[in-house]
Amino acid sequence: MGTKGHFIVFEGIDGSGKTTQIDLLKKHIEENGFICYKTKEPTDGPVGSLLRQCLAGSVQTDEMTLAALFAADRLDHILNNQNGLLKKLDEGISVISDRYILSTYAYQSVRVPLDWVMALNSMAAGKIHPDCHIFIDIDPGTAMKRIAKGRTGNELFENEKRLTETRNKYFDLFRQFKGTENIIIIDGTQNIQKVSDDIWQSVYKYFL
Ligand code: TMP
């Protein structure tokens, strides 16, 4: 079997600017001659579609069920034999995912015990390990202003209180995973080009 692709994950609270930065990084990676596949969680698969409806408020559920759905969507994301992450990485394709396991740990542990959330994700955690998690950090006030631009309604977690709690959870996790996970924190309040440069500085070593 050939060399495996690299797996890079973007994390951050809602409104942190992940989408723009993922597109810029993908372009950089491709310019360096690597094949790059962009993906996201919640996925476009069956569980991910249900999750999108829960987040939009058109399907009502509770936070424990949501945590279980995020874990199920992740397993499908990893394992499905059409465009699953394991398949892509085994084919030597590098993958950038907009959110992964730390999103569940941070967002769901605001309401659901973290150890249970981790237990739900233990199978996924054992399957693939990101080369790095890029956390784009912005304060929840700035995030809410960005979200308000060009939107008619807010999704489930898009309120300042929840984003503040979630951001705090992310930083708790970074302390907990220091030394075991490669977590890169980027100041997301800088201009788009500077954020992109900082990200490239942190990951170009994988694409030489
Ligand atoms: P997005 O806005 O980045 O597309 O993410 C959708 C929302 O889903 C966002 O509010 C974060 C939330 N989310 C979780 O709560 N847990 C998860 O595991 C994931 C992947 C997303």
Short mmCIF file of C-alpha atoms and ligand atoms in Angstrom, two decimals:
data_model
loop_
_atom_site.label_atom_id
_atom_site.label_comp_id
_atom_site.label_asym_id
_atom_site.label_seq_id
_atom_site.Cartn_x
_atom_site.Cartn_y
_atom_site.Cartn_z
CA MET A 1 0.00 0.00 0.00
CA GLY A 2 1.23 3.56 -0.82
CA THR A 3 1.71 6.45 1.59
CA LYS A 4 -1.38 7.46 3.50
CA GLY A 5 -2.88 10.91 3.10
CA HIS A 6 -2.65 13.49 5.84
CA PHE A 7 -5.69 14.29 7.95
CA ILE A 8 -6.17 17.90 9.01
CA VAL A 9 -9.14 19.03 11.06
CA PHE A 10 -10.49 22.55 11.50
CA GLU A 11 -12.20 23.47 14.74
CA GLY A 12 -13.70 26.63 16.19
CA ILE A 13 -16.93 28.10 17.46
CA ASP A 14 -19.61 29.02 14.92
CA GLY A 15 -18.61 32.12 12.93
CA SER A 16 -14.86 31.55 13.32
CA GLY A 17 -14.21 31.62 9.54
CA LYS A 18 -13.31 27.95 9.02
CA THR A 19 -14.95 27.69 5.59
CA THR A 20 -12.86 30.46 4.00
CA GLN A 21 -9.65 29.13 5.52
CA ILE A 22 -10.31 25.54 4.49
CA ASP A 23 -10.69 26.64 0.86
CA LEU A 24 -7.42 28.59 1.03
CA LEU A 25 -5.54 25.68 2.61
CA LYS A 26 -6.92 23.20 0.05
CA LYS A 27 -5.62 25.48 -2.72
CA HIS A 28 -2.17 25.65 -1.08
CA ILE A 29 -2.02 21.86 -0.70
CA GLU A 30 -3.00 21.30 -4.33
CA GLU A 31 -0.46 23.86 -5.54
CA ASN A 32 2.14 21.70 -3.79
CA GLY A 33 1.08 18.73 -5.90
CA PHE A 34 -1.03 16.80 -3.39
CA ILE A 35 -4.58 15.54 -3.87
CA CYS A 36 -6.85 17.05 -1.24
CA TYR A 37 -10.41 16.13 -0.32
CA LYS A 38 -12.54 18.62 1.61
CA THR A 39 -15.27 17.30 3.88
CA LYS A 40 -17.32 18.35 6.91
CA GLU A 41 -19.32 17.28 9.94
CA PRO A 42 -22.26 17.09 10.20
CA THR A 43 -21.89 15.20 6.89
CA ASP A 44 -24.23 15.14 3.90
CA GLY A 45 -25.04 11.50 4.76
CA PRO A 46 -28.27 10.20 6.30
CA VAL A 47 -27.41 10.94 9.95
CA GLY A 48 -25.79 14.26 9.05
CA SER A 49 -28.92 15.36 7.19
CA LEU A 50 -31.02 14.58 10.23
CA LEU A 51 -28.57 16.54 12.40
CA ARG A 52 -28.88 19.59 10.09
CA GLN A 53 -32.65 19.49 10.62
CA CYS A 54 -32.15 19.30 14.40
CA LEU A 55 -29.74 22.27 14.29
CA ALA A 56 -32.18 24.29 12.16
CA GLY A 57 -35.01 23.52 14.61
CA SER A 58 -37.25 21.72 12.13
CA VAL A 59 -36.75 18.46 14.07
CA GLN A 60 -36.90 18.60 17.87
CA THR A 61 -34.61 16.42 19.96
CA ASP A 62 -32.74 16.45 23.26
CA GLU A 63 -29.04 16.98 23.83
CA MET A 64 -28.24 13.36 24.70
CA THR A 65 -29.79 12.12 21.48
CA LEU A 66 -27.89 14.82 19.59
CA ALA A 67 -24.61 13.63 21.11
CA ALA A 68 -25.37 10.07 19.99
CA LEU A 69 -26.30 11.28 16.48
CA PHE A 70 -23.04 13.22 16.13
CA ALA A 71 -21.13 10.05 17.11
CA ALA A 72 -23.12 7.96 14.59
CA ASP A 73 -22.58 10.53 11.83
CA ARG A 74 -18.85 10.44 12.53
CA LEU A 75 -18.70 6.65 12.22
CA ASP A 76 -20.47 6.88 8.87
CA HIS A 77 -18.04 9.65 7.87
CA ILE A 78 -15.10 7.37 8.65
CA LEU A 79 -16.40 4.03 7.47
CA ASN A 80 -18.77 4.45 4.53
CA ASN A 81 -17.30 2.68 1.53
CA GLN A 82 -18.11 5.36 -1.07
CA ASN A 83 -16.25 8.42 0.23
CA GLY A 84 -15.38 7.47 3.83
CA LEU A 85 -12.28 8.98 5.46
CA LEU A 86 -10.51 5.62 5.88
CA LYS A 87 -10.87 4.92 2.18
CA LYS A 88 -9.64 8.38 1.14
CA LEU A 89 -6.62 8.31 3.46
CA ASP A 90 -5.72 4.76 2.38
CA GLU A 91 -5.79 5.95 -1.25
CA GLY A 92 -3.11 8.53 -0.34
CA ILE A 93 -5.54 11.44 -0.51
CA SER A 94 -5.11 14.15 2.10
CA VAL A 95 -8.30 15.17 3.88
CA ILE A 96 -9.38 18.45 5.44
CA SER A 97 -12.43 18.11 7.66
CA ASP A 98 -14.51 21.05 8.82
CA ARG A 99 -15.03 19.77 12.39
CA TYR A 100 -14.31 16.35 13.88
CA ILE A 101 -14.23 14.67 17.28
CA LEU A 102 -13.23 17.76 19.33
CA SER A 103 -16.42 19.51 18.14
CA THR A 104 -18.51 16.85 19.85
CA TYR A 105 -16.39 16.91 22.99
CA ALA A 106 -16.63 20.72 23.22
CA TYR A 107 -20.21 21.42 22.09
CA GLN A 108 -21.95 18.40 23.64
CA SER A 109 -20.10 18.42 26.96
CA VAL A 110 -21.72 21.77 27.75
CA ARG A 111 -24.90 19.77 28.52
CA VAL A 112 -23.89 16.08 28.58
CA PRO A 113 -21.11 14.49 30.71
CA LEU A 114 -17.81 14.49 28.80
CA ASP A 115 -16.89 10.94 29.80
CA TRP A 116 -20.10 9.62 28.24
CA VAL A 117 -19.50 11.69 25.10
CA MET A 118 -15.98 10.24 24.91
CA ALA A 119 -17.30 6.71 25.40
CA LEU A 120 -19.75 7.24 22.51
CA ASN A 121 -16.84 8.30 20.30
CA SER A 122 -14.30 5.70 21.43
CA MET A 123 -14.74 3.58 18.31
CA ALA A 124 -14.23 6.60 16.03
CA ALA A 125 -11.25 7.79 18.08
CA GLY A 126 -9.57 4.41 17.61
CA LYS A 127 -9.98 4.39 13.83
CA ILE A 128 -8.12 7.48 12.67
CA HIS A 129 -6.10 10.14 14.34
CA PRO A 130 -5.79 13.67 12.86
CA ASP A 131 -2.25 14.87 12.07
CA CYS A 132 -3.39 18.16 13.57
CA HIS A 133 -6.40 20.11 14.78
CA ILE A 134 -6.40 23.75 13.72
CA PHE A 135 -8.50 25.80 16.12
CA ILE A 136 -9.45 29.22 14.77
CA ASP A 137 -10.06 31.29 17.83
CA ILE A 138 -12.44 34.24 17.95
CA ASP A 139 -14.38 35.70 20.86
CA PRO A 140 -18.10 34.85 20.96
CA GLY A 141 -19.13 38.53 20.58
CA THR A 142 -17.29 38.82 17.25
CA ALA A 143 -18.67 35.42 16.23
CA MET A 144 -22.25 36.53 16.85
CA LYS A 145 -21.72 39.69 14.77
CA ARG A 146 -20.37 37.62 11.88
CA ILE A 147 -23.24 35.13 12.14
CA ALA A 148 -25.81 37.96 12.09
CA LYS A 149 -24.50 39.18 8.72
CA GLY A 150 -26.52 37.73 5.84
CA ARG A 151 -28.58 35.28 7.91
CA THR A 152 -32.30 35.07 8.54
CA GLY A 153 -32.27 32.67 11.51
CA ASN A 154 -29.79 31.23 13.98
CA GLU A 155 -29.01 27.54 14.40
CA LEU A 156 -29.35 25.73 17.73
CA PHE A 157 -25.98 26.68 19.27
CA GLU A 158 -25.65 30.11 17.68
CA ASN A 159 -26.14 32.25 20.76
CA GLU A 160 -23.46 34.07 22.72
CA LYS A 161 -23.95 32.15 25.97
CA ARG A 162 -23.63 28.73 24.35
CA LEU A 163 -20.67 29.81 22.21
CA THR A 164 -18.93 31.17 25.31
CA GLU A 165 -19.48 27.89 27.17
CA THR A 166 -18.32 25.91 24.13
CA ARG A 167 -15.17 28.01 23.69
CA ASN A 168 -14.35 27.44 27.38
CA LYS A 169 -14.83 23.70 26.86
CA TYR A 170 -12.44 23.75 23.90
CA PHE A 171 -9.76 25.35 26.08
CA ASP A 172 -10.37 22.79 28.86
CA LEU A 173 -9.85 20.07 26.23
CA PHE A 174 -6.65 21.66 24.95
CA ARG A 175 -5.24 21.48 28.49
CA GLN A 176 -6.42 17.87 28.84
CA PHE A 177 -4.96 16.78 25.47
CA LYS A 178 -1.67 18.71 25.73
CA GLY A 179 1.05 16.30 24.64
CA THR A 180 -1.31 13.74 23.08
CA GLU A 181 -3.05 15.76 20.36
CA ASN A 182 -1.40 18.20 17.97
CA ILE A 183 -3.56 21.30 18.50
CA ILE A 184 -2.69 24.55 16.76
CA ILE A 185 -4.47 27.69 17.95
CA ILE A 186 -4.73 30.48 15.38
CA ASP A 187 -5.90 34.04 16.10
CA GLY A 188 -9.01 34.25 13.90
CA THR A 189 -9.53 37.98 14.47
CA GLN A 190 -6.60 38.79 12.13
CA ASN A 191 -7.22 39.50 8.43
CA ILE A 192 -7.98 36.54 6.15
CA GLN A 193 -4.51 36.50 4.54
CA LYS A 194 -2.69 36.56 7.90
CA VAL A 195 -4.86 33.73 9.26
CA SER A 196 -4.15 31.74 6.10
CA ASP A 197 -0.39 32.39 6.36
CA ASP A 198 -0.35 31.29 10.02
CA ILE A 199 -2.17 28.08 9.13
CA TRP A 200 0.17 27.30 6.23
CA GLN A 201 3.21 27.86 8.47
CA SER A 202 1.83 25.21 10.82
CA VAL A 203 1.08 22.53 8.22
CA TYR A 204 3.32 23.00 5.16
CA LYS A 205 5.74 20.40 6.58
CA TYR A 206 3.21 17.69 5.67
CA PHE A 207 3.14 18.81 2.02
CA LEU A 208 6.78 19.12 0.94
P1 TMP B 1 -21.05 24.29 11.26
O1 TMP B 1 -21.78 25.55 11.61
O2 TMP B 1 -19.58 24.36 11.43
O3 TMP B 1 -21.49 23.73 9.95
O4 TMP B 1 -21.48 23.20 12.37
C1 TMP B 1 -22.80 22.91 12.61
C2 TMP B 1 -23.15 23.04 14.05
O5 TMP B 1 -23.07 21.74 14.66
C3 TMP B 1 -22.28 23.96 14.89
O6 TMP B 1 -23.13 24.71 15.76
C4 TMP B 1 -21.46 23.01 15.72
C5 TMP B 1 -22.36 21.82 15.88
N1 TMP B 1 -21.69 20.55 16.11
C6 TMP B 1 -21.80 19.95 17.34
O7 TMP B 1 -22.47 20.47 18.24
N2 TMP B 1 -21.18 18.76 17.54
C7 TMP B 1 -20.44 18.14 16.58
O8 TMP B 1 -19.89 17.06 16.80
C8 TMP B 1 -20.32 18.78 15.30
C9 TMP B 1 -19.54 18.11 14.21
C10 TMP B 1 -20.96 19.98 15.10
#
